[in-house]
Short mmCIF file of C-alpha atoms in Angstrom, two decimals:
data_model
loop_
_atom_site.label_atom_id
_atom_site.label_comp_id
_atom_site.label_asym_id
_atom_site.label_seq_id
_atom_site.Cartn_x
_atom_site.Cartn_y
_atom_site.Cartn_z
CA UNK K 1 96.20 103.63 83.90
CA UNK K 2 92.47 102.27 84.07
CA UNK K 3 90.21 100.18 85.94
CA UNK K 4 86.70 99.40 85.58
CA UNK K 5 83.99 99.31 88.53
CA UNK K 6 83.56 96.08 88.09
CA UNK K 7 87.09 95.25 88.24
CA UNK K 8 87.45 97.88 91.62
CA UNK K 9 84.58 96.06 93.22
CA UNK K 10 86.08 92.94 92.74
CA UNK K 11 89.21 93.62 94.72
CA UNK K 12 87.02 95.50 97.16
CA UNK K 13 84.95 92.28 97.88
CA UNK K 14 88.62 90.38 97.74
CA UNK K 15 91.53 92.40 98.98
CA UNK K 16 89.68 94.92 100.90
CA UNK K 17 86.70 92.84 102.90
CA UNK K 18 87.92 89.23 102.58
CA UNK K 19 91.36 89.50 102.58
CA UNK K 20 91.86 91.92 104.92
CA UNK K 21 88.93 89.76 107.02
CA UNK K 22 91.39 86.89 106.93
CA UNK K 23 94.56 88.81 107.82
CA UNK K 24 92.60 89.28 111.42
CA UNK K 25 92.16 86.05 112.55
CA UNK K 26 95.53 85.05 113.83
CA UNK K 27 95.37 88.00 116.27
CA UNK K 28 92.17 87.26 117.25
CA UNK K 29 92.68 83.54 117.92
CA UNK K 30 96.23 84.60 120.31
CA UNK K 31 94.18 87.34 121.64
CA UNK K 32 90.98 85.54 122.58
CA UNK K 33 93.14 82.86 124.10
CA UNK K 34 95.56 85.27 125.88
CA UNK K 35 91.78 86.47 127.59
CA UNK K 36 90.40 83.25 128.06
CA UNK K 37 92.95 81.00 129.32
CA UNK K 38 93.21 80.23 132.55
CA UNK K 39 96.78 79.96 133.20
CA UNK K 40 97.75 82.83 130.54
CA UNK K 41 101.28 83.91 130.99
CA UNK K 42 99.82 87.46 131.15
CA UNK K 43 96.24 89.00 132.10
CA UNK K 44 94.44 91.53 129.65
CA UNK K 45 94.34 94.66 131.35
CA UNK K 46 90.65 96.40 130.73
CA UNK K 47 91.90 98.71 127.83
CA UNK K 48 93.22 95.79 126.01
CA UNK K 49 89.87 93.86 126.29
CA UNK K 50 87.98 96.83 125.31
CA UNK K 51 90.72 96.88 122.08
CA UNK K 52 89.87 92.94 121.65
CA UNK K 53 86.13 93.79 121.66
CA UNK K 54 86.58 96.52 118.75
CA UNK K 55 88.71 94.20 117.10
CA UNK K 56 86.37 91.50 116.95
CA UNK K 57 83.48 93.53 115.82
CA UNK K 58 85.23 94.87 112.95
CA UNK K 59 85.95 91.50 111.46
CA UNK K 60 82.37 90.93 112.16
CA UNK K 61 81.70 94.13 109.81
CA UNK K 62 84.11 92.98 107.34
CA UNK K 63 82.58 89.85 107.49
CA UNK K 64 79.57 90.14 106.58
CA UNK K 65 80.38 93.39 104.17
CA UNK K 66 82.36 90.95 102.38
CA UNK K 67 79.58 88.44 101.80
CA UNK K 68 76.93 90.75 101.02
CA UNK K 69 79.11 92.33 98.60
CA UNK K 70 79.94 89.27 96.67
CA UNK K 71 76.88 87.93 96.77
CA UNK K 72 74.90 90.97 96.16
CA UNK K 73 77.37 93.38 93.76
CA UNK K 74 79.96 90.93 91.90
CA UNK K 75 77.82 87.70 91.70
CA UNK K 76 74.92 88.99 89.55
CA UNK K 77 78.08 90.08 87.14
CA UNK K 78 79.14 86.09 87.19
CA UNK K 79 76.14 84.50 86.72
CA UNK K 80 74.82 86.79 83.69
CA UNK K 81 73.63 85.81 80.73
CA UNK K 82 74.89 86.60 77.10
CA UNK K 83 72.66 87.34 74.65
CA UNK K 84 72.08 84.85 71.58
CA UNK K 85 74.33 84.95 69.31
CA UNK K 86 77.61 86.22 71.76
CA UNK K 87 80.37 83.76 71.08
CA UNK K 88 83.03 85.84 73.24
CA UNK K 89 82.00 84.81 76.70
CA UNK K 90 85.11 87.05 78.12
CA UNK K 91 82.45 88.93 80.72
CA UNK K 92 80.24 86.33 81.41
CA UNK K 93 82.22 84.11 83.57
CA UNK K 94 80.50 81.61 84.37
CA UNK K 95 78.97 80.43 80.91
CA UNK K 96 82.74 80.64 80.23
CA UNK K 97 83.78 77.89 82.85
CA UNK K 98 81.21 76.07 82.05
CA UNK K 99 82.03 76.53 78.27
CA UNK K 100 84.78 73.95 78.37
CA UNK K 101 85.61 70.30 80.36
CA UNK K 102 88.83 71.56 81.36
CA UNK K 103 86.96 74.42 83.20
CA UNK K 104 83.71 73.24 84.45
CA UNK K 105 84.55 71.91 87.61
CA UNK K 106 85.57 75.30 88.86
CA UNK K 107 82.57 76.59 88.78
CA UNK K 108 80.79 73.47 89.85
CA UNK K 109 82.82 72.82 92.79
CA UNK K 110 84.85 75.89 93.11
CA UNK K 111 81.86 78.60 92.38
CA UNK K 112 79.11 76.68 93.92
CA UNK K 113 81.12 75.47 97.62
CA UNK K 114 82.39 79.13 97.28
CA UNK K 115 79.00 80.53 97.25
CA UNK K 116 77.75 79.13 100.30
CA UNK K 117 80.32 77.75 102.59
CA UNK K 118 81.16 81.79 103.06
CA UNK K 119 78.60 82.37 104.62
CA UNK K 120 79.22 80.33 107.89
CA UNK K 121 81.97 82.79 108.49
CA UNK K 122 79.43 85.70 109.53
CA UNK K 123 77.13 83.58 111.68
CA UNK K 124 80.57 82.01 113.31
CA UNK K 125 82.25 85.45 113.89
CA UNK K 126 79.49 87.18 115.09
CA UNK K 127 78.79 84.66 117.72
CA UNK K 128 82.31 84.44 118.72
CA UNK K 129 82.57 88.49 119.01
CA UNK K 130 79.27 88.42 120.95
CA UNK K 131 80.48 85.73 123.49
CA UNK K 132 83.68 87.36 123.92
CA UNK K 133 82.52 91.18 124.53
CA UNK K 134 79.51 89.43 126.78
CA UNK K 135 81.93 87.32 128.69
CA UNK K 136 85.17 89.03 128.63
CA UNK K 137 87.92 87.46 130.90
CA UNK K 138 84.82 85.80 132.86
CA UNK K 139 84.72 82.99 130.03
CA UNK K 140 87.82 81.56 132.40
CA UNK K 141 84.94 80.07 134.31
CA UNK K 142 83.80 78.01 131.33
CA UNK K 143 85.97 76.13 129.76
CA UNK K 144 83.67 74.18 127.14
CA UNK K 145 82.54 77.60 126.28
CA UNK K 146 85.50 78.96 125.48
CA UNK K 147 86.30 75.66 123.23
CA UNK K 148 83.47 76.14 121.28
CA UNK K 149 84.80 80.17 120.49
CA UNK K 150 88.30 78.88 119.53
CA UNK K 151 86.04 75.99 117.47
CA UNK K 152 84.12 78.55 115.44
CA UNK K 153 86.73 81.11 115.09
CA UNK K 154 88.79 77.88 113.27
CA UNK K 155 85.68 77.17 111.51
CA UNK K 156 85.45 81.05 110.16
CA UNK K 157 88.71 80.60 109.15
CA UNK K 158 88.75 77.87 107.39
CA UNK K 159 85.41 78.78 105.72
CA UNK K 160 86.93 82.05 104.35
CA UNK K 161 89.89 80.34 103.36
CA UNK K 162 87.90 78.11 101.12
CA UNK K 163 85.95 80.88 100.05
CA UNK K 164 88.70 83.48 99.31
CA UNK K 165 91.17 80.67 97.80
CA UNK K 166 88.47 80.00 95.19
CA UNK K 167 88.04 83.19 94.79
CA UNK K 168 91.28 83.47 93.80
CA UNK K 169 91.59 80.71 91.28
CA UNK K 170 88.04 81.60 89.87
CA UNK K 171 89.27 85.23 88.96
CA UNK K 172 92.36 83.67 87.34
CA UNK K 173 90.59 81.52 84.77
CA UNK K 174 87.28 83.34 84.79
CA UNK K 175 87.77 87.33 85.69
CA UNK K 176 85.01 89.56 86.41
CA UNK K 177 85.26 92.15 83.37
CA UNK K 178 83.29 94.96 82.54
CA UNK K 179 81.46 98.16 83.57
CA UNK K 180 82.79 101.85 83.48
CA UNK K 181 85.93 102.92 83.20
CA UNK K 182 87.42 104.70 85.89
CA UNK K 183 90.88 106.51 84.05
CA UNK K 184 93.26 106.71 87.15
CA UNK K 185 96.10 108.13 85.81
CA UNK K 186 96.41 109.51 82.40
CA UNK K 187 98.71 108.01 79.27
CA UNK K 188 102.36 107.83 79.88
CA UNK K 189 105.50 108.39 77.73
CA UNK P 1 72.59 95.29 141.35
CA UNK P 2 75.52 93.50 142.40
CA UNK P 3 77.51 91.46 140.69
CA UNK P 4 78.50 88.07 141.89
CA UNK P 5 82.20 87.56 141.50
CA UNK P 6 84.44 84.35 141.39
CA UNK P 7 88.05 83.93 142.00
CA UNK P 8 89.84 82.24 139.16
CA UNK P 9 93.77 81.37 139.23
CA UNK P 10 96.19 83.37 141.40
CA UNK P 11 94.07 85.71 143.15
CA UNK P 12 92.25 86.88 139.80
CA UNK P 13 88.36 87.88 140.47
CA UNK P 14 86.11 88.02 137.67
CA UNK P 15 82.17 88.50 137.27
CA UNK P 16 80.62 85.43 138.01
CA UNK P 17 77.75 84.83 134.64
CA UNK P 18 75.87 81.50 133.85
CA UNK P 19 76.24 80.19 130.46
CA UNK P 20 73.32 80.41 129.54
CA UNK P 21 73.54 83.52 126.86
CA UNK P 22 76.55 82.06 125.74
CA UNK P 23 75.61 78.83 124.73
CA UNK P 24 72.14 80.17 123.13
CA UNK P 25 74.69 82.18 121.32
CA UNK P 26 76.65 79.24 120.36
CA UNK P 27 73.81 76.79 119.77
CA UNK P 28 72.16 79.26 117.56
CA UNK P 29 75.33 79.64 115.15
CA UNK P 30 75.38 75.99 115.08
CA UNK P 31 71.78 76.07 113.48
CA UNK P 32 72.86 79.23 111.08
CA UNK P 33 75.23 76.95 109.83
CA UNK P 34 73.44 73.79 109.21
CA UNK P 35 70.39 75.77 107.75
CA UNK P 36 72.86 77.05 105.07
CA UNK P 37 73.68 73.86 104.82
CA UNK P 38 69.87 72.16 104.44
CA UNK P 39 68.16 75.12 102.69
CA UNK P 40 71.10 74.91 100.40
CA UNK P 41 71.00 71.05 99.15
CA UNK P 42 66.85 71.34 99.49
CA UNK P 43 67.42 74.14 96.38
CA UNK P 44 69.73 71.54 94.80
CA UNK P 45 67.67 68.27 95.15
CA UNK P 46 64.20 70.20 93.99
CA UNK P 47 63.63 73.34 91.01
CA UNK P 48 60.41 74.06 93.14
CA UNK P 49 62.55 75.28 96.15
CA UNK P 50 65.03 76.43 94.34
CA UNK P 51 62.87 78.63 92.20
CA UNK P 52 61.10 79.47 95.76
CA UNK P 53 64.08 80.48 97.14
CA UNK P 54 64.56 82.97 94.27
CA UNK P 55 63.93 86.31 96.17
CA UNK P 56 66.10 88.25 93.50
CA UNK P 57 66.31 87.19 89.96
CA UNK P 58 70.13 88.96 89.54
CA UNK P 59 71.39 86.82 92.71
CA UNK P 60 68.64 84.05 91.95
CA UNK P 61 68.24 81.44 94.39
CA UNK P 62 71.45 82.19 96.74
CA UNK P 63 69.88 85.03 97.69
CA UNK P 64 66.93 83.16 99.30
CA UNK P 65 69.09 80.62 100.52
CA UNK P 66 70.79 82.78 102.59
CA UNK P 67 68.16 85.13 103.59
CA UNK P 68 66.34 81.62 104.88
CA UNK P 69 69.44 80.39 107.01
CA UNK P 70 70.12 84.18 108.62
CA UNK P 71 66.45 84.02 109.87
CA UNK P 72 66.51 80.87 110.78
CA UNK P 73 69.82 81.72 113.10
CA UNK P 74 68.16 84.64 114.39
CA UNK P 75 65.20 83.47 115.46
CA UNK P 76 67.22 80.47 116.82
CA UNK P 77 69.04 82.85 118.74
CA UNK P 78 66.30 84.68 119.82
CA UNK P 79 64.35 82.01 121.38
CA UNK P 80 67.57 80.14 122.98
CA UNK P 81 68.65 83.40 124.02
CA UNK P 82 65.21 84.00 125.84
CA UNK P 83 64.96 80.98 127.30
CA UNK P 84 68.60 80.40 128.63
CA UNK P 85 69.15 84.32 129.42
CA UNK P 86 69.61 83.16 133.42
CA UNK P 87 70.03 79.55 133.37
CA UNK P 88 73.17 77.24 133.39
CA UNK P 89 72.69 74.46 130.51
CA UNK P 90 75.05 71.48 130.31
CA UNK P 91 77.63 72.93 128.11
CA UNK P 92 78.88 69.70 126.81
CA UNK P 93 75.63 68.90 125.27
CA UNK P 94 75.22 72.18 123.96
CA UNK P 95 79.00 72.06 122.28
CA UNK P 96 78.60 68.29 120.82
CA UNK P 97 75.37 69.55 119.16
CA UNK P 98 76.48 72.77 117.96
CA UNK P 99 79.68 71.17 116.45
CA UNK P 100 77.81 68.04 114.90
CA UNK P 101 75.54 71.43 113.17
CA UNK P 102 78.47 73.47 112.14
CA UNK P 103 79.66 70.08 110.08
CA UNK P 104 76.20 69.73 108.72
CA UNK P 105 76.90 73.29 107.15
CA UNK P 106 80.17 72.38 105.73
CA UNK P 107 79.38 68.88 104.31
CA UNK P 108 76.26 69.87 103.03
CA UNK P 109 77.75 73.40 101.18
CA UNK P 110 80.04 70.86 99.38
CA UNK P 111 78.93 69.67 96.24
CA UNK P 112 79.78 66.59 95.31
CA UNK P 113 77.63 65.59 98.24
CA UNK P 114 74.61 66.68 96.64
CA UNK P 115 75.10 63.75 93.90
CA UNK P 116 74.74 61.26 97.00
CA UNK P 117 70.90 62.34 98.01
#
């Protein structure tokens, strides 16, 4: 059993940032309206605001590890460029896409919306996690304000959905292949 | 320093704090967004930017794209931060814009709108 490092970064970037990234955001959105409504059936005590703050900040982390690691790690390994003369595009994925009509689109919608519509996510989740550890249960007192948190928190969401479903699909007809091997567990029977 | 406190609800008392930082906070994201969204279609629409906005030849131009819009939001939030820190703004206004910015971000990230400018 093998992997390569380009391979372990890629589900790094997509299981362990982004997905993981998008697994948080239901709790936050019933946590930061359990703190922020005013008529909420129960009030955060202080531990569980200081346990809403944490939270928050860590999906700002994994946030914005998970953009800087795609953008900065796996996407040079997309975009590269065979040398003349290569006629098996296998590990350069994006001359692949683009390589066939059937396939193009998925980079030039997919790829490129991909590509920058994740990166609203970090902006809106770092704002959100700001406003909410500034705030705390105080944001009761303003209500627009605490619409435009459970606006941008949708608006993270939906932007890593976009991102992370593409990502998805892209890796399906397009993998990221190459780099070392990394043997995990030797030959079997 | 004391805190000014407010009662909310059924007896609740919480710290009473203008929204000020808050809405430089959320105005600011607002013009993260949209940046991604302009410096983005400005790289699409002209090679010049685009080969501008090429800070690192393996990432090529979405690395200066992005590097652009995170300034941008930072020094947005900076400023708004500095000048709201103690004031209380008209919320509304401050939510209409930064919504109508956060769309600019996602319409102009999507390409087929670049083939309309």
């Amino acid at each position: 059993m093998e992997i390569t490092t380009h391979d372990l970064w890629t589900a790094l970037h997509g299981m362990g940032f982004g997905a993981l990234f998008m697994l948080a955001f239901t709790g936050a959105i019933v946590e930061l309206y359990r703190m922020s409504a005013p008529g909420a059936p129960s009030l955060m005590s202080a531990r569980e605001r200081t346990l809403l703050n944490f939270y928050l900040w860590a999906m700002v982390v994994l946030a914005w590890l998970t953009v800087f690691s795609g953008t900065y790690i796996i996407y040079p390994w997309y975009r590269a460029v065979p040398p003349a003369g290569v006629t098996d595009l296998a590990e350069y994925p994006r001359r692949l896409l683009l390589s066939s009509g059937r396939t193009s689109q998925w980079h030039n919608v997919g790829m490129e919306w991909k590509e920058h519509v994740a990166w609203l996510a970090p902006i809106a989740i770092t704002m959100v996690a700001y406003v909410a550890s500034k705030y705390s249960r105080a944001i009761v007192q303003h209500g627009r304000m605490r619409v435009a948190v459970l606006v941008f928190i949708v608006a993270a969401f939906v932007s890593t959905g976009i991102a992370g479903g593409f990502g998805a699909f892209l890796n399906k007809y397009a993998p990221i292949r190459g780099g070392d091997v990394i043997i995990l567990m030797g030959e079997g029977k | 320093m004391s805190v000014v406190q407010n009662q909310v609800g059924t007896g609740e008392t919480v710290d009473k704090i203008p929204n000020g930082p808050g809405a430089a906070a959320i105005l600011a994201a607002g013009v993260g967004c949209a940046a991604v969204g302009i410096v983005t279609l400005a790289s699409e629409l002209s090679d010049a930017v685009g080969n501008l906005l090429n800070f690192y030849n393996p990432v090529g131009a979405l690395s200066g794209k992005t590097t652009v819009a995170i300034i941008v939001w930072l020094i947005a939030w900076f400023v708004l931060a500095r000048l709201w820190a103690k004031e209380s703004v008209a919320m509304g206004t401050v939510n209409l814009v930064a919504f109508i910015l956060l769309g600019i971000g996602f319409v102009l990230t999507f390409p087929p709108v670049w083939t309309l400018f």
